[in-house]
Short mmCIF file of C-alpha atoms in Angstrom, two decimals:
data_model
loop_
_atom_site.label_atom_id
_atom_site.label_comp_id
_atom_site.label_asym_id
_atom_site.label_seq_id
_atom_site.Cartn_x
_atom_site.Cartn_y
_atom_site.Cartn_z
CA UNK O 1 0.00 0.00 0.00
CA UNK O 2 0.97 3.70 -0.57
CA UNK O 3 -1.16 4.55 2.09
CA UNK O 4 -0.15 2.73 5.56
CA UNK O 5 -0.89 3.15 9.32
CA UNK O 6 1.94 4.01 11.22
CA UNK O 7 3.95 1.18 12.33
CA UNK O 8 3.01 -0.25 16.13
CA UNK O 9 2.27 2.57 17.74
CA UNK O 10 -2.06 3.69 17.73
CA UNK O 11 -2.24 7.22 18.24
CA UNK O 12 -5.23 8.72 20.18
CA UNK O 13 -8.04 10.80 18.58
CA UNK O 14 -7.02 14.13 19.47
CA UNK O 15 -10.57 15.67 20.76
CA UNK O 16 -11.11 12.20 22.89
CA UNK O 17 -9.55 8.89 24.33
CA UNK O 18 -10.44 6.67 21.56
CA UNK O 19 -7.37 4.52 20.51
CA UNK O 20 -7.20 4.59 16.79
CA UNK O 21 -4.70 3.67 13.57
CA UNK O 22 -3.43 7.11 11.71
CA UNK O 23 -3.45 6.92 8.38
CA UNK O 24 -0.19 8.20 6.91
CA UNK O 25 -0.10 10.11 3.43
CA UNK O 26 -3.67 10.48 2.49
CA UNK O 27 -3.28 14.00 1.48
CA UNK O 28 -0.46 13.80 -0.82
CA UNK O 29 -2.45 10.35 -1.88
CA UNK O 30 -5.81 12.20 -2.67
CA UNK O 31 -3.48 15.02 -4.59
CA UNK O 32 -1.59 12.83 -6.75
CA UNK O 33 -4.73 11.59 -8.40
CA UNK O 34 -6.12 15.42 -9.69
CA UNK O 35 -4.73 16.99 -12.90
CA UNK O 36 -1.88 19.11 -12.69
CA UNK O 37 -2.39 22.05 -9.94
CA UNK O 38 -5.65 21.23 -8.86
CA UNK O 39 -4.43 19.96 -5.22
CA UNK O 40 -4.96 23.55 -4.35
CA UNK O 41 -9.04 23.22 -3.71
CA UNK O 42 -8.55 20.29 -1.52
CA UNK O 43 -7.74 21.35 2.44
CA UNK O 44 -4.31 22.02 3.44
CA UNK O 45 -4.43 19.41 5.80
CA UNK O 46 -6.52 16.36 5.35
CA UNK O 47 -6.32 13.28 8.03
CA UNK O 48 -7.28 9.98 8.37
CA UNK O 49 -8.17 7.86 11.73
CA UNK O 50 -9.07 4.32 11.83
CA UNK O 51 -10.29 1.92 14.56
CA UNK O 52 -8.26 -0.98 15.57
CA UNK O 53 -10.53 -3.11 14.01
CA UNK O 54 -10.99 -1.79 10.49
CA UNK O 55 -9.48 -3.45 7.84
CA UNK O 56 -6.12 -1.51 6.11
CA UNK O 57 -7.65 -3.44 3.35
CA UNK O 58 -10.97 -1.39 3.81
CA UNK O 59 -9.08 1.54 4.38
CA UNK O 60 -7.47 1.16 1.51
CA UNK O 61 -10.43 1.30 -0.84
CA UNK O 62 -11.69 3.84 1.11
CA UNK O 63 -8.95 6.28 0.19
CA UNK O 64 -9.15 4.81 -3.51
CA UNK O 65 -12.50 5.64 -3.67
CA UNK O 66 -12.27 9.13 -2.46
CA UNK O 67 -9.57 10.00 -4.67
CA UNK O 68 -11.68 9.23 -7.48
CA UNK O 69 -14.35 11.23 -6.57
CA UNK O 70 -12.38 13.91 -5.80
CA UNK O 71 -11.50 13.55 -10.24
CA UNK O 72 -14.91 14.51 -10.24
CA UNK O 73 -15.79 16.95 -8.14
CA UNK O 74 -13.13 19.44 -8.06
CA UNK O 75 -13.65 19.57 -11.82
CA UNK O 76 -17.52 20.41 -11.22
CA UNK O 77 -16.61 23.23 -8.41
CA UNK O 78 -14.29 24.57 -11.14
CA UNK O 79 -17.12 24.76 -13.69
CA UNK O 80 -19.44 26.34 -11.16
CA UNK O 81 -16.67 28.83 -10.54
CA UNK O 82 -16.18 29.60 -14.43
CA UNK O 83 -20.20 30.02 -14.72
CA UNK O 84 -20.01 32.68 -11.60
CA UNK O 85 -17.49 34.90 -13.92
CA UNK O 86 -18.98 34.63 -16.84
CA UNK O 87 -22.20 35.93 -15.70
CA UNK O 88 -20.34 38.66 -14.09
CA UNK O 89 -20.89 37.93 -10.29
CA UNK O 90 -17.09 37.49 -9.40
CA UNK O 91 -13.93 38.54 -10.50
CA UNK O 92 -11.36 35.77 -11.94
CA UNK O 93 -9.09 36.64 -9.69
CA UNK O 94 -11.50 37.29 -6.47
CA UNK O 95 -13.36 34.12 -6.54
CA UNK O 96 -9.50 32.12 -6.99
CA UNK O 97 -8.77 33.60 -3.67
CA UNK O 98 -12.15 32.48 -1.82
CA UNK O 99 -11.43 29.48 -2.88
CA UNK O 100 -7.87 28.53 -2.52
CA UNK O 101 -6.30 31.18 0.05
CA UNK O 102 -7.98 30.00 3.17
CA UNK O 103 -7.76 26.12 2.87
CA UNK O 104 -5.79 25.89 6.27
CA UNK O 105 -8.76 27.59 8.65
CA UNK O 106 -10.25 24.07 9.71
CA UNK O 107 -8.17 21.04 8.84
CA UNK O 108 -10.30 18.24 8.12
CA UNK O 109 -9.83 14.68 10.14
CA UNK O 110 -11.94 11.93 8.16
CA UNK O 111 -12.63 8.61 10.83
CA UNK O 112 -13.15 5.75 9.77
CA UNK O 113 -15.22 4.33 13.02
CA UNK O 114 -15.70 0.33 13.13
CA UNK O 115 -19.29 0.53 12.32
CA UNK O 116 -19.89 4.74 11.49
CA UNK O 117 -20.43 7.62 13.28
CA UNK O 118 -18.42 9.76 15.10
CA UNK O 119 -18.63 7.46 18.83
CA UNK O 120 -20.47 10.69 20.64
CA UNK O 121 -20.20 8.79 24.42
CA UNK O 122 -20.94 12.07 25.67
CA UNK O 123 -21.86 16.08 24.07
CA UNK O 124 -20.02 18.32 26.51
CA UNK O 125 -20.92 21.84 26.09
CA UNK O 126 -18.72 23.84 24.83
CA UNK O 127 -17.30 26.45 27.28
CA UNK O 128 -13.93 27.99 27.78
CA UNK O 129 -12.99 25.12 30.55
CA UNK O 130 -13.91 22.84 27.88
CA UNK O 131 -10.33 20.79 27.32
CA UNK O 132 -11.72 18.97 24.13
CA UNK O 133 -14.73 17.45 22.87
CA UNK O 134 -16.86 16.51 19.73
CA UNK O 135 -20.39 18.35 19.05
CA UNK O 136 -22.25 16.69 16.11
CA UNK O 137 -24.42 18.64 13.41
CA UNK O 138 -27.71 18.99 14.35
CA UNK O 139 -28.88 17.22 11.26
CA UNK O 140 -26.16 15.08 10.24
CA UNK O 141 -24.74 13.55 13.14
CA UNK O 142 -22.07 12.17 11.32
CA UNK O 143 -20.23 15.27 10.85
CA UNK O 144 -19.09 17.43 13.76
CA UNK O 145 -16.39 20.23 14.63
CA UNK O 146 -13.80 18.86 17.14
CA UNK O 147 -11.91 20.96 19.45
CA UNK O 148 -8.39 20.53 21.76
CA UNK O 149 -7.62 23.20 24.28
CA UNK O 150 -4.37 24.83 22.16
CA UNK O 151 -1.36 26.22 23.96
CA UNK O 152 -2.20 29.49 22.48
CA UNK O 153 -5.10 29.47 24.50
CA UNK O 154 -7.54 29.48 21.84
CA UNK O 155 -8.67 25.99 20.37
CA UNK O 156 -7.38 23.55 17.85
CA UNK O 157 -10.23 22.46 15.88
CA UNK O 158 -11.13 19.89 13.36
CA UNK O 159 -13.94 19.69 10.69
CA UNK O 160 -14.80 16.14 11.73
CA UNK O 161 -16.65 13.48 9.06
CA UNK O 162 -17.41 10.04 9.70
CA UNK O 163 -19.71 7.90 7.75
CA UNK O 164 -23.37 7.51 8.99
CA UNK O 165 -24.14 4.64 11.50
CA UNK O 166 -24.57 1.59 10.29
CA UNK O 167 -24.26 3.00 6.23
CA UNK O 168 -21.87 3.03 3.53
CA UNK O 169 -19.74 6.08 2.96
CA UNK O 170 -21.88 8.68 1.49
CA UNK O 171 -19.43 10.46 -1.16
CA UNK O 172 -21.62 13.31 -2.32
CA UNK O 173 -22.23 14.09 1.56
CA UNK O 174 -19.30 12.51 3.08
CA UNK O 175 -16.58 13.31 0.63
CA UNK O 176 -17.71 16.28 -1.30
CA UNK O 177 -19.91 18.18 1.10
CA UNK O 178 -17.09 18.06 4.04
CA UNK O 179 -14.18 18.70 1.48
CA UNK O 180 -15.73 22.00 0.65
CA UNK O 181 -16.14 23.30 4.08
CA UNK O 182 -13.47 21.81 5.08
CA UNK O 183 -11.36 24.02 1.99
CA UNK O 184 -13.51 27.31 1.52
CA UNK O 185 -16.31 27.36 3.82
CA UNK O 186 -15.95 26.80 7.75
CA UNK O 187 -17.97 25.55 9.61
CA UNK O 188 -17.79 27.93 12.74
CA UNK O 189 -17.53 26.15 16.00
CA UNK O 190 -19.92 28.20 17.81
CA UNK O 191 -23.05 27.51 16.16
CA UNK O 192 -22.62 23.76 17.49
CA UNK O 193 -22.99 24.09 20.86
CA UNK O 194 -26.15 23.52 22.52
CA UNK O 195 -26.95 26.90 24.69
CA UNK O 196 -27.23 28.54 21.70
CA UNK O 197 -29.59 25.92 19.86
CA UNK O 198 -29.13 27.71 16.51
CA UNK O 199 -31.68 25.48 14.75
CA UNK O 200 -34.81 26.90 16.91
CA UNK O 201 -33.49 30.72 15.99
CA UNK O 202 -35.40 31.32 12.54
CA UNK O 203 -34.01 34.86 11.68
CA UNK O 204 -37.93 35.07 10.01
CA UNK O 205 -38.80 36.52 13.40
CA UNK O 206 -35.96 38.98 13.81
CA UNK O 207 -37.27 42.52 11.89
CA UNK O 208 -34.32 44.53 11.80
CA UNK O 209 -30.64 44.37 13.12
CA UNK O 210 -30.61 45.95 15.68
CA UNK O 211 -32.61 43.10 16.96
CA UNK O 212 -29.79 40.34 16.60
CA UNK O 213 -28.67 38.56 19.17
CA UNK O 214 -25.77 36.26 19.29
CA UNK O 215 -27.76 32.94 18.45
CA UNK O 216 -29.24 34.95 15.52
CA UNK O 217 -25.28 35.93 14.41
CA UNK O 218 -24.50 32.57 15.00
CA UNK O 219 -27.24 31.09 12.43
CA UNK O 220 -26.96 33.99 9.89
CA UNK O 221 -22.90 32.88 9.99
CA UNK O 222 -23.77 28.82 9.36
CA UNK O 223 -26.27 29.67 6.75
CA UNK O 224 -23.76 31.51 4.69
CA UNK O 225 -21.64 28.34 5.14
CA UNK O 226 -24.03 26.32 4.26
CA UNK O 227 -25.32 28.83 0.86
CA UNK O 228 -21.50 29.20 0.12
CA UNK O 229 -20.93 25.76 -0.14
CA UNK O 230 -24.06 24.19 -2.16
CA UNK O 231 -23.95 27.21 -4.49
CA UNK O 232 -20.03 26.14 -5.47
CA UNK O 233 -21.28 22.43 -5.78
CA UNK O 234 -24.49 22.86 -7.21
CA UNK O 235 -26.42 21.35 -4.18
CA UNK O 236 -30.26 20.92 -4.11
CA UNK O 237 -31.81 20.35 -0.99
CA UNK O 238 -35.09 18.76 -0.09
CA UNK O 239 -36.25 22.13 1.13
CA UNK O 240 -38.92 24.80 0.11
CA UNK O 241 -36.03 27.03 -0.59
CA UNK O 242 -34.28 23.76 -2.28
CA UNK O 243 -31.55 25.55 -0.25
CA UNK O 244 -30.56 24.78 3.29
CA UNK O 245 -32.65 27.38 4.41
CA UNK O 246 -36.40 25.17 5.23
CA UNK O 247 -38.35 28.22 5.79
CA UNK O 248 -38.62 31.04 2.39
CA UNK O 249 -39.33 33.59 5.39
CA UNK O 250 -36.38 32.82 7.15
CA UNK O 251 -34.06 32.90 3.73
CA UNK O 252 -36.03 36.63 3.09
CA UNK O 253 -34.67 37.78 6.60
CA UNK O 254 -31.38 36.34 5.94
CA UNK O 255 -30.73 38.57 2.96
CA UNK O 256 -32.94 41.13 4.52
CA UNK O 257 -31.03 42.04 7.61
CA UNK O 258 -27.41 41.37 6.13
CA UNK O 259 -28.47 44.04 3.46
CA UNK O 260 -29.50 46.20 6.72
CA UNK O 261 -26.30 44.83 8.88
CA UNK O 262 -23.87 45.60 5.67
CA UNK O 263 -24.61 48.01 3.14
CA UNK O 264 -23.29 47.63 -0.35
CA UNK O 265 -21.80 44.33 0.13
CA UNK O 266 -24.48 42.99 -2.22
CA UNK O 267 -27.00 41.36 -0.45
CA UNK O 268 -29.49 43.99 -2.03
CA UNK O 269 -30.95 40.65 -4.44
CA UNK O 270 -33.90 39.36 -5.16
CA UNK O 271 -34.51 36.91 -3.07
CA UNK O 272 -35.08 33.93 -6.24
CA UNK O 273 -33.88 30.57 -5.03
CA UNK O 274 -33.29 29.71 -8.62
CA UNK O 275 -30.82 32.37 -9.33
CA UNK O 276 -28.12 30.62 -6.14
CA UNK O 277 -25.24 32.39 -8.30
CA UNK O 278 -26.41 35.70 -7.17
CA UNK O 279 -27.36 34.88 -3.51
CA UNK O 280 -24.04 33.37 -3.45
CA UNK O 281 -21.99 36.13 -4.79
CA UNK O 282 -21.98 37.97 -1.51
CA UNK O 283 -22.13 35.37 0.74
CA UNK O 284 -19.09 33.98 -0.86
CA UNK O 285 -17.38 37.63 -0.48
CA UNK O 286 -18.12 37.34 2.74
CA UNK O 287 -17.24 34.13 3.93
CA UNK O 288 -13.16 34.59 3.51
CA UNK O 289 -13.40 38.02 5.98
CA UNK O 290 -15.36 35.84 8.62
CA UNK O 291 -13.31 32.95 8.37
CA UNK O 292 -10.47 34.75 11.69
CA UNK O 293 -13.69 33.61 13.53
CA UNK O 294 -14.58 30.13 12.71
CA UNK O 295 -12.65 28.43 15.57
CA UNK O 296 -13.64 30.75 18.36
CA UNK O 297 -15.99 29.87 21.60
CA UNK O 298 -18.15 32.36 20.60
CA UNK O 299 -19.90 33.96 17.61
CA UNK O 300 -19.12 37.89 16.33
CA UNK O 301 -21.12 40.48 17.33
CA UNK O 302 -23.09 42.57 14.86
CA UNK O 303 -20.83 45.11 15.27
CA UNK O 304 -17.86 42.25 14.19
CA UNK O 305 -19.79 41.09 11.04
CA UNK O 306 -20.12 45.07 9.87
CA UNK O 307 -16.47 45.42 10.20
CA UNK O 308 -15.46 41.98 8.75
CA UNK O 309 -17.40 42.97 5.45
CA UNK O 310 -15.19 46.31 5.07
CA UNK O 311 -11.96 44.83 5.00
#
């Protein structure tokens, strides 16, 4: 195999105790398979971690199987990207930088659990005693942010992705989904913890800005994650927005108070689920200046967001 677990020695997960293979190379593995100087969409650091009991054999088809996908769907992004400047949304130049300059914000750990999902014993909150821990999506329990108390004093912190319990990999989800956040699109790790319960905070119900509170900051932040990252893969959700926005009101708000929050950074649209180029265009702006903020304990204030969109 190219791809090996390091000799005799298991490593532990970094955000728990769980003893676990690491899986050496899969980065450079994964990169070797794209056309010439397309490595630089993928994350800057990709990792894999294996239970004892799964199979190198496994393992390796696993990371065979990804890399082939990956053939795919950095290819599609690319087109998506090309379609975005041709219709005049983006600069050449501006949307290369969104989506190659900031691939180090959240390294991505892939784990390869015995039978799926990401082995949540326990969902600490997430405070600033917190010395590590895993919080699972809301909806997809499967994927996750990971944190590690860092010796700067702010976190180390992992975009997490493990297949679903009891299931195959899923490689649009899985593979594709994750690789995008994971390389342009953050996702932040305070909208995961439970006190602020992001999913019950429709913004539908917040009429102006100066309204906001945190939780609403928080959601407005993973919803342009979300947008930023099924616009670039051409994503359609089983939604009434086909976005990842359930509620139309709550996607009208969304545009409707970042127009309010930050003026002239484009979010002046018509609000046309159909046209996801040009709700994306500023939310993909936008993502890059919030992305100092995607491993902190807590989300930006309004105040944060307003000054984040000016740089």
């Amino acid at each position: 195999m190219n791809c090996l677990f390091t000799a005799s020695r298991p490593k532990r997960l970094p955000w728990n105790e769980t003893t676990v293979h690491v899986v050496e190379g899969v980065r450079e593995r994964l990169a070797s398979g794209l056309a010439s100087g397309l490595d630089v969409y993928l994350p800057a650091s990709i990792s894999l971690y294996a239970d004892l009991d799964v199979e190198p054999e496994r393992v390796e088809r696993f990371v065979e199987n990804c890399g082939e996908y990956l053939k795919r769907e950095i290819p599609n992004r690319l087109a998506r990207r090309d379609a975005m400047v041709s219709q005049g949304l983006v600069g050449e130049e501006e949307i290369e930088e969104i989506l190659t300059w900031r691939t180090h914000v959240q390294p991505w750990a892939i784990y390869y659990s015995s039978d799926g999902g990401l082995r949540l014993d326990e969902e600490p909150l997430l405070t600033a005693e917190s010395r590590r821990g895993i919080v699972p999506c809301s909806t997809m329990r499967n994927h996750g942010v990971a944190w590690r108390s860092g010796e700067s004093g702010e976190p180390d912190v992992w975009l997490v992705t493990a297949r679903k319990l009891g299931q195959d990999w899923d490689w649009d989800s899985d593979i594709g989904h994750e690789s995008a956040h994971a390389a342009f699109a953050p996702v932040p790790l305070f909208v995961q913890p439970h006190q602020l319960d992001i999913t019950k905070t429709n913004l539908a119900y917040v009429s102006r800005a100066a309204d906001l509170e945190p939780s609403h900051v928080a959601r407005m932040c993973y919803l342009f994650s979300e947008i930023g990252v099924v616009a670039v893969r051409d994503e359609s959700r089983p939604t009434r927005t086909r976005l990842p926005v359930e509620d139309p009101s709550e996607l009208e708000s969304l545009y409707g108070l970042a127009d309010e929050l930050l003026p002239g950074a484009g979010f002046d649209v018509r609000v046309d689920a159909r046209d996801v180029f040009r709700l994306a265009a500023p939310v993909l702006r936008l993502l890059p200046r919030l992305s100092g903020y995607a491993n902190r304990l807590h989300p930006p204030t309004a105040a944060d967001l307003r000054a984040a969109a000016q740089r």
